[in-house]
Every structure is written in C-alpha cells, then in structure tokens.
Short mmCIF file of C-alpha atoms in Angstrom, two decimals:
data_model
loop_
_atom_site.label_atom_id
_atom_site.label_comp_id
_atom_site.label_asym_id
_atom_site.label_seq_id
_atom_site.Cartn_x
_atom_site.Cartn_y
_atom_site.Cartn_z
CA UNK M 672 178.52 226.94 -81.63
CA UNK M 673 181.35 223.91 -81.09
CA UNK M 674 183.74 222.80 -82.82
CA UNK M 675 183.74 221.30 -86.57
CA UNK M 676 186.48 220.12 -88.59
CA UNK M 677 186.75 219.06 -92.42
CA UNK M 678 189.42 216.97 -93.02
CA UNK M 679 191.08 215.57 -96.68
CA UNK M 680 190.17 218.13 -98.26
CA UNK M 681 191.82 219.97 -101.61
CA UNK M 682 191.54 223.42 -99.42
CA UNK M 683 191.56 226.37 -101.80
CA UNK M 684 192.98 229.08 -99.00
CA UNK M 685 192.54 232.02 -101.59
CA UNK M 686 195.20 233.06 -99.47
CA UNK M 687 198.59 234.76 -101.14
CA UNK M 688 200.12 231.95 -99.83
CA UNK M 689 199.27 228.91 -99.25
CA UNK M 690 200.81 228.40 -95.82
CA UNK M 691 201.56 231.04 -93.08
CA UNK M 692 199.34 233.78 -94.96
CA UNK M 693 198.84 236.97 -93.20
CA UNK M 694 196.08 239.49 -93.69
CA UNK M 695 198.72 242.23 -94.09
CA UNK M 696 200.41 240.01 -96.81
CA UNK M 697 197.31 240.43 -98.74
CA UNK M 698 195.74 243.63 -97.90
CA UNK M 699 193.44 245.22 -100.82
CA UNK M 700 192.19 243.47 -103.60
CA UNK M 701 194.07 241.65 -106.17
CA UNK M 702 195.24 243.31 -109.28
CA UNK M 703 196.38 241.13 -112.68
CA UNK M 704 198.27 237.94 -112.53
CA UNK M 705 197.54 237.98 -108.87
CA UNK M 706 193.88 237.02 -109.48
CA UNK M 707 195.48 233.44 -110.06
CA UNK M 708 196.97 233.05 -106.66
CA UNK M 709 194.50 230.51 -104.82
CA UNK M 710 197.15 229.42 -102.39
CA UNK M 711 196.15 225.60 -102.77
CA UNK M 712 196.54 222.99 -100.12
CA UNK M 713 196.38 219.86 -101.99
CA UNK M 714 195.52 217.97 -98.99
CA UNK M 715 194.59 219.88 -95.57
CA UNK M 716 192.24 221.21 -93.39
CA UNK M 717 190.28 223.28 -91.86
CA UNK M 718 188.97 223.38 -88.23
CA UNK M 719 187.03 225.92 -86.75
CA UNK M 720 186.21 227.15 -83.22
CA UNK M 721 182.61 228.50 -82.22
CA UNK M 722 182.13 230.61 -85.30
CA UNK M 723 185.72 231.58 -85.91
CA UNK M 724 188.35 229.19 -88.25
CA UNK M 725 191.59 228.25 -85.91
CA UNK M 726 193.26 226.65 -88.23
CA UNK M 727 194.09 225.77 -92.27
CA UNK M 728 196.70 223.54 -92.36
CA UNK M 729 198.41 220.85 -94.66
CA UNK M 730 197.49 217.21 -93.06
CA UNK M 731 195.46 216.33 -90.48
CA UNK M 732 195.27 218.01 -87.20
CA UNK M 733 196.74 217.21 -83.90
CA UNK M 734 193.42 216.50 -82.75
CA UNK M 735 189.91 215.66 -83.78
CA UNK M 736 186.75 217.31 -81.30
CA UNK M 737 183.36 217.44 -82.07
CA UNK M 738 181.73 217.22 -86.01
CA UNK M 739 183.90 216.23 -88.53
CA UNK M 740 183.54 216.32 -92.06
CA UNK M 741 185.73 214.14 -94.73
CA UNK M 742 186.05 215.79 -97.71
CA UNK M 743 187.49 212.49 -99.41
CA UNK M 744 189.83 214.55 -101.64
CA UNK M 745 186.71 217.45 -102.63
CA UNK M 746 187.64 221.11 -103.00
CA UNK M 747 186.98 223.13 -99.50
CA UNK M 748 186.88 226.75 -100.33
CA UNK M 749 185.46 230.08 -99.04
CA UNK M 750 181.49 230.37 -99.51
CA UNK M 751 181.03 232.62 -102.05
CA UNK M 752 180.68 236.31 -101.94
CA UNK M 753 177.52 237.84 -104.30
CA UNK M 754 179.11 241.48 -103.95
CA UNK M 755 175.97 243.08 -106.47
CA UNK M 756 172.11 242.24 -105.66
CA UNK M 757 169.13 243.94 -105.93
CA UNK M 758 167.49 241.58 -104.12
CA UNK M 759 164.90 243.62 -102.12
CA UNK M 760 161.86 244.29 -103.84
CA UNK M 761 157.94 243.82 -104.40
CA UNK M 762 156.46 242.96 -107.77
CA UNK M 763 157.22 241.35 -110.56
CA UNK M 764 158.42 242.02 -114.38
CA UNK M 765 157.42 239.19 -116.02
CA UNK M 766 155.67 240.99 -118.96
CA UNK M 767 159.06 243.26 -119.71
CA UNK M 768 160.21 239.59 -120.88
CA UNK M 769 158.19 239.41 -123.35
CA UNK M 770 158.63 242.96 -124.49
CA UNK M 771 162.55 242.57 -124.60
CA UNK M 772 162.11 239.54 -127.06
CA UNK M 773 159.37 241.42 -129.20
CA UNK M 774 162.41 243.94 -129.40
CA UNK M 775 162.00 246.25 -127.38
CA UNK M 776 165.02 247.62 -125.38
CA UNK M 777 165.70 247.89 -122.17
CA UNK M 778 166.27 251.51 -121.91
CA UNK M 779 162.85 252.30 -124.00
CA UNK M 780 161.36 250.52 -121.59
CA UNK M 781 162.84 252.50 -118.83
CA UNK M 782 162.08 255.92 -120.59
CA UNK M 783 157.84 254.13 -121.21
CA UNK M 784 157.97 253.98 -117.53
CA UNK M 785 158.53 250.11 -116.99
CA UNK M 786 161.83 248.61 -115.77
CA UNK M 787 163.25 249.81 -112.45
CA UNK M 788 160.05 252.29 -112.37
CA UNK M 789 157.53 249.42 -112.34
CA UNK M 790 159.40 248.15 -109.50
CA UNK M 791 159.45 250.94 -107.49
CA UNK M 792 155.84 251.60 -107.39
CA UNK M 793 155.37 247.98 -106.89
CA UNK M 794 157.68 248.15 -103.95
CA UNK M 795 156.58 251.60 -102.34
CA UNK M 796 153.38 250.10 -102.01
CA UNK M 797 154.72 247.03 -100.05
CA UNK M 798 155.04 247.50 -96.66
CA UNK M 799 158.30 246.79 -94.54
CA UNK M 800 157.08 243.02 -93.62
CA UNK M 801 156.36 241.88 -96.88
CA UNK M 802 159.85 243.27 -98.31
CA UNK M 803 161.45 241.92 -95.08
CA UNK M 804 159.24 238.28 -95.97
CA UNK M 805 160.61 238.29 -99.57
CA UNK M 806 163.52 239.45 -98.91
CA UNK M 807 164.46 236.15 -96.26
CA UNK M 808 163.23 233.84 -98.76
CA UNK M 809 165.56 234.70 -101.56
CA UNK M 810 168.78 234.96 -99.30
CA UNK M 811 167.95 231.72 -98.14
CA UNK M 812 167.95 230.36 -101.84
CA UNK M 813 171.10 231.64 -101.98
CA UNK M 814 172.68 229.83 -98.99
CA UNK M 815 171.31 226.67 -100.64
CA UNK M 816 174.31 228.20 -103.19
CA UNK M 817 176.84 228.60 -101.45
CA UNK M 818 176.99 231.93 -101.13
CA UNK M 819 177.62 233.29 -97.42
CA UNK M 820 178.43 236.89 -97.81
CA UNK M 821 175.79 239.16 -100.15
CA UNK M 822 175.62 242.89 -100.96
CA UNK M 823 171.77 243.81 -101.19
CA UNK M 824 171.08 247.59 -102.36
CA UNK M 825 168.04 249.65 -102.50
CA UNK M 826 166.96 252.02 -104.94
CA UNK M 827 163.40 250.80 -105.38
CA UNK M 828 162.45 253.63 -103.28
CA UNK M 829 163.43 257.07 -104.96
CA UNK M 830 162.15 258.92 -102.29
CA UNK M 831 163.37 259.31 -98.79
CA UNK M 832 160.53 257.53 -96.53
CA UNK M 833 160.59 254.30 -99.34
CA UNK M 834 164.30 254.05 -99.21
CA UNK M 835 164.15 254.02 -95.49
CA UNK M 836 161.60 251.12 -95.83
CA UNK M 837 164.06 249.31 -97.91
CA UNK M 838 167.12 249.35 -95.37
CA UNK M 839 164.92 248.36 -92.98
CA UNK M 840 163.94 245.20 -94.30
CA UNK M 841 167.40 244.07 -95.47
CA UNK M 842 168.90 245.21 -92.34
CA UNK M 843 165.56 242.99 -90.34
CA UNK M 844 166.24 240.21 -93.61
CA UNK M 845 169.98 240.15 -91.98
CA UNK M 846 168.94 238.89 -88.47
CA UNK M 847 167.43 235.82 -89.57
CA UNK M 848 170.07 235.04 -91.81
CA UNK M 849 173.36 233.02 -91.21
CA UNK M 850 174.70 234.80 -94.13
CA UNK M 851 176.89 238.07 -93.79
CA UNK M 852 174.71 240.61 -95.26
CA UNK M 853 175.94 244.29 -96.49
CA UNK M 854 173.65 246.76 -97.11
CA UNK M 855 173.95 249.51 -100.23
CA UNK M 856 172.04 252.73 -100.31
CA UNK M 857 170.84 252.67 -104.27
CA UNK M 858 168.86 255.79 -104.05
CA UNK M 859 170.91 257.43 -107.50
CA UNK M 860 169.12 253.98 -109.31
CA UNK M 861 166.70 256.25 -111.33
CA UNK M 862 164.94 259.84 -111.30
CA UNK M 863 161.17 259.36 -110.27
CA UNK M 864 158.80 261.08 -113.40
CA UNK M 865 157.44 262.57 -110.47
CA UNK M 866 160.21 264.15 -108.39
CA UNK M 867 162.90 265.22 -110.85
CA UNK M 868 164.43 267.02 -108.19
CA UNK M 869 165.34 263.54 -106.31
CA UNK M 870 169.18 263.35 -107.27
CA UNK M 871 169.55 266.52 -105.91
CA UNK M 872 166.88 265.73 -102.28
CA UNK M 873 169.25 262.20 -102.29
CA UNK M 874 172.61 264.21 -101.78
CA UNK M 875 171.01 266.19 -99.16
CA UNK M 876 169.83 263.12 -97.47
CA UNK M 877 173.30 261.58 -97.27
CA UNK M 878 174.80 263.09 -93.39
CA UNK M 879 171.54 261.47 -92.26
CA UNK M 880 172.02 258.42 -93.56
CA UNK M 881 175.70 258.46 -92.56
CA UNK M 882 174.28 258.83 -89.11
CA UNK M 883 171.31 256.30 -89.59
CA UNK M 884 173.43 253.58 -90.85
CA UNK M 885 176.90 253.88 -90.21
CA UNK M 886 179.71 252.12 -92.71
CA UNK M 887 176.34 251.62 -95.58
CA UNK M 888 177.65 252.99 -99.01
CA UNK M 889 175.95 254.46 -101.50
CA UNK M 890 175.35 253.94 -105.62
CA UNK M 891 174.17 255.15 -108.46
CA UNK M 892 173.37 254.41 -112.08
CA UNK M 893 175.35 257.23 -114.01
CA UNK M 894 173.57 256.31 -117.93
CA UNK M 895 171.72 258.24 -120.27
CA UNK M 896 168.37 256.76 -119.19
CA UNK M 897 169.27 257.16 -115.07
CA UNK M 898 171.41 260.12 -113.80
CA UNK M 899 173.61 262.46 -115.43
CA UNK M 900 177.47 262.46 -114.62
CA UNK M 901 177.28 266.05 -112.55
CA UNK M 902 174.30 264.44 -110.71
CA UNK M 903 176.20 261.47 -109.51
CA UNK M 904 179.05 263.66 -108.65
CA UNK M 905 176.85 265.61 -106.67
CA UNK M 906 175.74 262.13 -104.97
CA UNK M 907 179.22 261.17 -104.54
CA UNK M 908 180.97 264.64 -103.34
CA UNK M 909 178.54 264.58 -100.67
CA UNK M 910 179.54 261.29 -99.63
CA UNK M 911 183.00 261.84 -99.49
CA UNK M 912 182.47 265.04 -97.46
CA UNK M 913 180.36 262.54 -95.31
CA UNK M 914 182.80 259.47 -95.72
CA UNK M 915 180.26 257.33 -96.91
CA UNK M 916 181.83 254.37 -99.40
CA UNK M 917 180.96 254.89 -102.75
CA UNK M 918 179.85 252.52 -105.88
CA UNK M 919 178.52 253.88 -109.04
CA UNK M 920 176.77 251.74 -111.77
CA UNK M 921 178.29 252.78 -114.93
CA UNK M 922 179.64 252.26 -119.04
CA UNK M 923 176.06 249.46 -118.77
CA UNK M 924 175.29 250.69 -122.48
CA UNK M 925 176.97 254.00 -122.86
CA UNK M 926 180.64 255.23 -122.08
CA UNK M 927 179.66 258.85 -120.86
CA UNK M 928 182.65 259.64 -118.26
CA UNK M 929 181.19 258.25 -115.22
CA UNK M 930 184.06 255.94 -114.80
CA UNK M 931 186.63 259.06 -114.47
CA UNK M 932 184.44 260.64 -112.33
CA UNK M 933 183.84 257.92 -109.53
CA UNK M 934 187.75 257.05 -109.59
CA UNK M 935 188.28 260.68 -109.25
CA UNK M 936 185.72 260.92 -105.67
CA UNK M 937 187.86 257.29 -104.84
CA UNK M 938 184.63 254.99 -105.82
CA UNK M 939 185.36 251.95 -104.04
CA UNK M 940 183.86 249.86 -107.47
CA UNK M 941 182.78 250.67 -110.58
CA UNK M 942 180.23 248.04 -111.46
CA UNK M 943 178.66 246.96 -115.05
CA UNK M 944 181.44 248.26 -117.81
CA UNK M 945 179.85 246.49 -120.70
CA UNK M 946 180.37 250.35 -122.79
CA UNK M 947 183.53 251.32 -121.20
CA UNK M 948 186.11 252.91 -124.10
CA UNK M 949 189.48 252.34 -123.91
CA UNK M 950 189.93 255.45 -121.65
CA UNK M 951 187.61 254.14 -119.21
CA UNK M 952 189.25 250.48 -118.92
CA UNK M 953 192.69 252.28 -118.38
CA UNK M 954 191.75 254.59 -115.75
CA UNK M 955 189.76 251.69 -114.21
CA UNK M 956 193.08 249.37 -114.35
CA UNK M 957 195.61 251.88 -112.82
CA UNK M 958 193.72 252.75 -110.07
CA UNK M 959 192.72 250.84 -106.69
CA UNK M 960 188.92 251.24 -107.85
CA UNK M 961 187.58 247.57 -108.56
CA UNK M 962 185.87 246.28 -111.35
CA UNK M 963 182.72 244.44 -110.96
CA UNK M 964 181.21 242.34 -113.76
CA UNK M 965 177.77 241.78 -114.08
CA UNK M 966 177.47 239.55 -116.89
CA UNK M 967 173.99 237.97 -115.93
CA UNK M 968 172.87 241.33 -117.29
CA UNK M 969 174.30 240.74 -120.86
CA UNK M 970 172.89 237.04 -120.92
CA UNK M 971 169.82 238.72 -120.42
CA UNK M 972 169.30 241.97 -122.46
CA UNK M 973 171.70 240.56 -124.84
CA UNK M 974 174.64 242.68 -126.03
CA UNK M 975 178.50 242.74 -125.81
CA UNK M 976 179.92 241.60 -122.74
CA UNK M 977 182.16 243.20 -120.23
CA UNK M 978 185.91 243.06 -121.47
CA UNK M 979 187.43 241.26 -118.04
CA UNK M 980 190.47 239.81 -120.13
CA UNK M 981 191.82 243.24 -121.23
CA UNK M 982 191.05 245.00 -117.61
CA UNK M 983 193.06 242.36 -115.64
CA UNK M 984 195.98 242.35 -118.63
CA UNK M 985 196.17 245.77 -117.64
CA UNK M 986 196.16 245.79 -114.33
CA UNK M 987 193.04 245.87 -112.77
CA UNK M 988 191.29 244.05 -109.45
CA UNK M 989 187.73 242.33 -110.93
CA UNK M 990 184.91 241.32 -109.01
CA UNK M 991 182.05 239.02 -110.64
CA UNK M 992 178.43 239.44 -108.65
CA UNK M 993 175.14 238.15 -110.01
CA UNK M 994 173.53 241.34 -110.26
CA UNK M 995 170.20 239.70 -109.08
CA UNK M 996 167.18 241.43 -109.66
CA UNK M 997 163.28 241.21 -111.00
CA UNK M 998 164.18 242.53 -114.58
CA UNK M 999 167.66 242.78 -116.13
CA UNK M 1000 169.08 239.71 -114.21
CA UNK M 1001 165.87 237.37 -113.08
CA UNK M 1002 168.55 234.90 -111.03
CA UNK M 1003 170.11 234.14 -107.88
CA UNK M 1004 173.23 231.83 -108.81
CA UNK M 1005 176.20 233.40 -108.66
CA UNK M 1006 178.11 230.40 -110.32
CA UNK M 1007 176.26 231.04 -113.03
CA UNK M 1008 177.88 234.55 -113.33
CA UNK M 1009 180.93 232.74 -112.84
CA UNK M 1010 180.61 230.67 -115.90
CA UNK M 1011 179.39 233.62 -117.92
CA UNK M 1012 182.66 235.74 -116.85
CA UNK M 1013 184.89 232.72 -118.20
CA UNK M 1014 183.04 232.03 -121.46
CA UNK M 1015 182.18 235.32 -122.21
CA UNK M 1016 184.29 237.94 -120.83
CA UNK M 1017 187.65 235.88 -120.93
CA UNK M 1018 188.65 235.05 -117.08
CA UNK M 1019 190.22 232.16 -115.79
CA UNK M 1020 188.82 229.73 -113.11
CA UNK M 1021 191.28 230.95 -110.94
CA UNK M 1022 190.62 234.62 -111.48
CA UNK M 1023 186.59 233.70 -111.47
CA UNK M 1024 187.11 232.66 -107.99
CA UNK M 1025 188.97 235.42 -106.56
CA UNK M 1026 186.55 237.22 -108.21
CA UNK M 1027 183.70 235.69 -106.16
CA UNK M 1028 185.83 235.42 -103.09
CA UNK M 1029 188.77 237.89 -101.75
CA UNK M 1030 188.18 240.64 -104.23
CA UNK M 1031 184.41 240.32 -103.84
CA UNK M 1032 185.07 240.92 -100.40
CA UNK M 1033 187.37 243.53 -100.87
CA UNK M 1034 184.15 245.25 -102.49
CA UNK M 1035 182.45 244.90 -99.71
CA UNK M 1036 185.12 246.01 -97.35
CA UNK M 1037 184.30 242.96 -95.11
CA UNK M 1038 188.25 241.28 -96.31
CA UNK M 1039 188.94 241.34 -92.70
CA UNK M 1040 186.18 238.72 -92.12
CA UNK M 1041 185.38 236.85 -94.70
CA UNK M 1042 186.78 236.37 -98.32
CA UNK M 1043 189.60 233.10 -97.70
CA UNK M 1044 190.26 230.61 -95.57
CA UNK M 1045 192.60 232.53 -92.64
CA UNK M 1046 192.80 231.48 -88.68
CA UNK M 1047 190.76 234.21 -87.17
CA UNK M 1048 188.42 234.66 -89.67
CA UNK M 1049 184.48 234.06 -90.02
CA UNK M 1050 184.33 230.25 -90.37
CA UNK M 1051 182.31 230.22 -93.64
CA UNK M 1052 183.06 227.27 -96.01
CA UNK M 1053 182.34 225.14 -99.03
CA UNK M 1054 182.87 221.93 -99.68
CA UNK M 1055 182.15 221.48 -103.74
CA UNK M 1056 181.01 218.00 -104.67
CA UNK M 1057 183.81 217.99 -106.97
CA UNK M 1058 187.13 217.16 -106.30
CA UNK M 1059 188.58 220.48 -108.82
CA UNK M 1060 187.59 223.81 -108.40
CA UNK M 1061 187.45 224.12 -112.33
CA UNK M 1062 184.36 222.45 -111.91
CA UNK M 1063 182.50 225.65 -110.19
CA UNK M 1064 183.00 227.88 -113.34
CA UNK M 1065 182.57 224.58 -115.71
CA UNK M 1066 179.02 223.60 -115.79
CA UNK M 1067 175.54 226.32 -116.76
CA UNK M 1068 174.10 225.31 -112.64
CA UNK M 1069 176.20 222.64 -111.42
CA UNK M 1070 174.92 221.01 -107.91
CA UNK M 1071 174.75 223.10 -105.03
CA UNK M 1072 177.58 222.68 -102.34
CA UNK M 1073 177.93 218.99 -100.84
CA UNK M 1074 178.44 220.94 -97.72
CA UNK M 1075 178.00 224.38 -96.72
CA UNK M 1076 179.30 225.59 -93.02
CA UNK M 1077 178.30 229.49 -92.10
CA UNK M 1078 179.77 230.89 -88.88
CA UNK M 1079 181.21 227.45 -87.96
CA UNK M 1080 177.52 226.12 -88.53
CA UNK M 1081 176.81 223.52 -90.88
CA UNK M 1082 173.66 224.67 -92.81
CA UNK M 1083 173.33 221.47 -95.45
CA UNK M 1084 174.75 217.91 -95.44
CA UNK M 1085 174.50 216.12 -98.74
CA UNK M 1086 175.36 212.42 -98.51
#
C-alpha cells in the first residue's frame, strides 16, 4: 500500500485529547458535553503506513516518504461513519412520493401494502447478483462522500432464504469496496401479510445466524404498523441468549415502550426517537445505549424532529446516520443528515461530528478501528475543501471531500 502523508493540515483528531490520546482514554461512546471534544491540532499531520496511520502529530514530521498531500491549512478529519442504511435493495418507490404529498401517510401506506412491503417483493424477486450489482454502486456514491465506514441492514427479506440473499450481497458488496462495511440483520423490519408468524420463525432463526455470521447484529422496527413490543423482545431475548448485538428501530411516530425494553436486553442503539416521551429520552440518557438520529426521515415524511438537544443535556451518547433507503429517506449524503441534526434537532458542529465519527463508530462497535485519527488505526481520512470544520454541517450538499484516503489509499484527488 506505501506510505502517504498529509501535511498543514487543521487535523480534527476526534480524539479526547488532542495529543498523546489513548484508546483506553476514550473507550465507549461519548455522553453530553463530551460530544464537543474534537481534540484539534491547529496545524499537524497525519502519516500513514501501508493501510495503518503511524502518526498524528503537531508540525511536520521528521521525515517525508512517498505521496504527500498539503492540506494548505484545510480541515483533515476521520471519513465519515453512515452508522444506519438500508442500502440493499431491488425496486423502486417512486410512486409512494407522490402519494405522501397527495396526503397520504406513511404508515397507511404501510398497512395498503406499499412502503417497506413493496420493497420486499421487489427485492425477493432479485437475485443475489443484481442486489450485490446495486448494492456496489451506491456504496461507491458514498465514498465519493466521504464516508468510509457504513452500516447496511437487511430486512427486505422477511423470510429466512430472502434474508440470507440479502447478507450475501452486502457481505459480496464489501469485497469490492475500500470502505469498512458492517452488516445488520433487519429481519424484525415488518410482518409479511403472508407469514404472520415471521417475528416469531426470526427469533428461532437467530443461533443460526449467530453461527452463519459471527459479530452481525440484529434490528427491529418496534411501531404500531411493524412489530409489537413482546415481539421484539422475543427477537432480542434470543439474541442475548445468543450474544448477538442488538439495535431496535423505535419512538419513529409512536412512544409505545420499546425504548425501555431494548435498554433493558442492553440494545447497543436505539435508532429514530422522533415520538420518544419524556420517559423514553431519560432512560435513553442514563444508560450506555446510544441514540441514533435519523433526521433524513423527518425531512422526508415531514413531522417533528428528533429532540438531540434535550438527550445530550441529559446525558446521552448521539449518533446521526442517513438512514438511506428507497422510501422514507431517498439519499445517500450523510452531511446532509448532519445539517438537518444542527438546524433541526439542536446539535452543535462539534457534537454533529462526533456524531458521524467516534460515536458512530461506537455504534458499530468498529471504535477500535476506525472512528478518529489514532496511530494504529485504519488510515481512513478526509481532507474537507474548507479550511473549518463548521463548514461540513453549514451548507444543504456542500462539495464532496478535496481528498479522500481509505486504508492508506487515496481514492479521489481534487485539484
């Protein structure tokens, strides 16, 4: 891979500390007034070693080998982590837009048979090298992004063979991909009008999976419309019995208890919150369960955003994700999620990036890899056009990255 340096460079570490950060300094995600800590080197650098950063460091270094890259004073940060996608799929939804702005909502739509169910028969009927096709071309829209690390789930399946097809694909998708790519089991997305027994046929599948795909969590969409609390606690005792990481989709337009429920089985995120009651934002703040924010999904179906101000006033780790998918979120850019979270659900730039960086990695439970800018790390980096990170949360689609480095690779050069 070689060696690469970039050099003169506003590094944003998202380290605890600027200089001499360890990972054990910062274990877990950040919680509150941390979210501001971006551990800023106002002029540094960062060199990296055949995939793997050596060193972040105020100045220049000792020495210069190999490809060099002179940031002139621009912000050098982590690549950005998309920590909620639903980015495998077949089919399109095209005509539910038109429906939603003739007033129709979402979850009538759902119930009608449209929504996630018009996806899933769209992509059972795809085989495993179109999904695996599709699936390449959108991650590599989003390395065009910036974003090096993304969480893509399932759930388009709802039955066993189908979700199998699904994994498949992203886990083919992920070996043509420079990006670091983590798979999510979504089977609890919906309950099939054909198979209302799947909730149950899911749980049972879970050892199996455990086996099949090792360290892969699973999810579910706890709402009136989607699965019932006891069913998702079903999902999600069975997973704990099996130690399977668990992430629950909940409080999207109704508060029903689900966010109790996944802290209880030690849900690793809670993700959506748009409904939560003040019970539900408490329990969510004093725990170690992390908040992800999917305000993409507002922007589109309308309604009252995710309250992100009070959760990290009280305490809690947030995460911000894009939420990708064919119907309730049609887009890729996760800075565009960014700039919703600060207009709309009251973070700061700072917090927006930790957000999108160590805690979205902390969702992922890949903190150990990616996530900052750490010696010993993956080497992925950033280098914004602009010369203040404020920028990245400022503008609706700013430009893409003037440089974007994956594993130690340098994937686009903009002069």
């Amino acid at each position: 891979m070689g060696t690469l340096s970039i050099i003169n460079a506003r590094v944003v570490t998202m380290n605890a500390r600027a200089h001499g950060a360890t990972n054990d300094a910062q274990s877990g995600a950040r919680h509150g007034a941390a979210m501001n800590e971006l551990g800023v080197i106002e002029n540094g650098h960062v060199c990296m070693r055949d995939g793997v950063i050596t060193s972040v460091a105020p100045g220049h270094p000792a020495s210069l080998v190999g490809e060099v890259i002179d940031a002139a004073g621009r912000v050098c940060m982590p690549a950005l982590i998309d920590c909620h996608t639903h980015l495998c799929f077949a089919g399109d939804r095209w005509s539910e837009w038109e429906r939603l702005r003739a007033g129709e909502s979402y979850e009538s739509i759902l119930a009608a048979g449209g929504g996630i169910m018009s996806t899933v028969r769209a992509t059972r009927q795809a085989t495993l090298d179109v999904l695996t096709q599709a699936l390449g071309d959108r991650l590599r829209a989003l390395v065009n992004l910036g974003v090096g690390s993304v969480e893509v789930k399932s759930g388009y399946g709802l039955d066993w063979q189908s979700e199998l097809k699904m994994l498949n694909a992203i886990g083919e998708a992920a070996k043509n991909t420079p990006q670091l790519v983590v798979a999510t089991c979504l089977g609890g997305h919906a309950i099939p009008a054909d198979n209302a027994a799947w909730p149950e046929q899911f749980a049972a599948h879970i050892a199996q999976l455990a086996r099949q795909f090792p360290g892969v969590a699973v999810d579910a969409f706890c709402e009136r419309s989607a699965l019932s609390v006891q069913q998702c606690r079903e999902i999600f005792a069975q997973a704990k019995k099996c130690n399977v990481p668990r992430r629950l989709h909940t409080d999207q337009f109704n508060s029903m208890g689900g966010v109790a429920m996944a802290i209880e089985l030690g849900a690793t995120t809670v993700d959506h919150l748009e409904a939560a009651d003040e019970s539900s934002m408490t329990a969510v703040a004093t725990s170690k369960t992390i908040a992800v924010l999917l305000p993409c999904s507002v922007y589109a179906l309308g309604g009252s955003y995710a309250r992100g101000r009070s959760l990290i006033d009280q305490g809690a780790a947030v995460a911000v994700a894009s939420n990708a998918n064919p119907g309730s979120a049609p887009t890729i850019d996760l800075r565009f999620a960014l700039h919703l979270a600060v207009r709309h659900c009251g973070l700061s730039t700072s917090e927006a990036l930790t957000a999108a960086t160590w805690n979205a990695a902390c969702a992922l439970g890949i903190e150990t890899k990616v996530g900052s800018l750490h010696a010993g790390k993956r080497a992925d980096a950033i280098v914004l056009e602009e010369r203040d990170e404020r920028a990245l949360t400022h503008g609706f689609a700013g430009p893409p990255p003037r440089h974007i480095v994956l594993a130690g690779k340098l994937i686009s050069y903009r002069h």
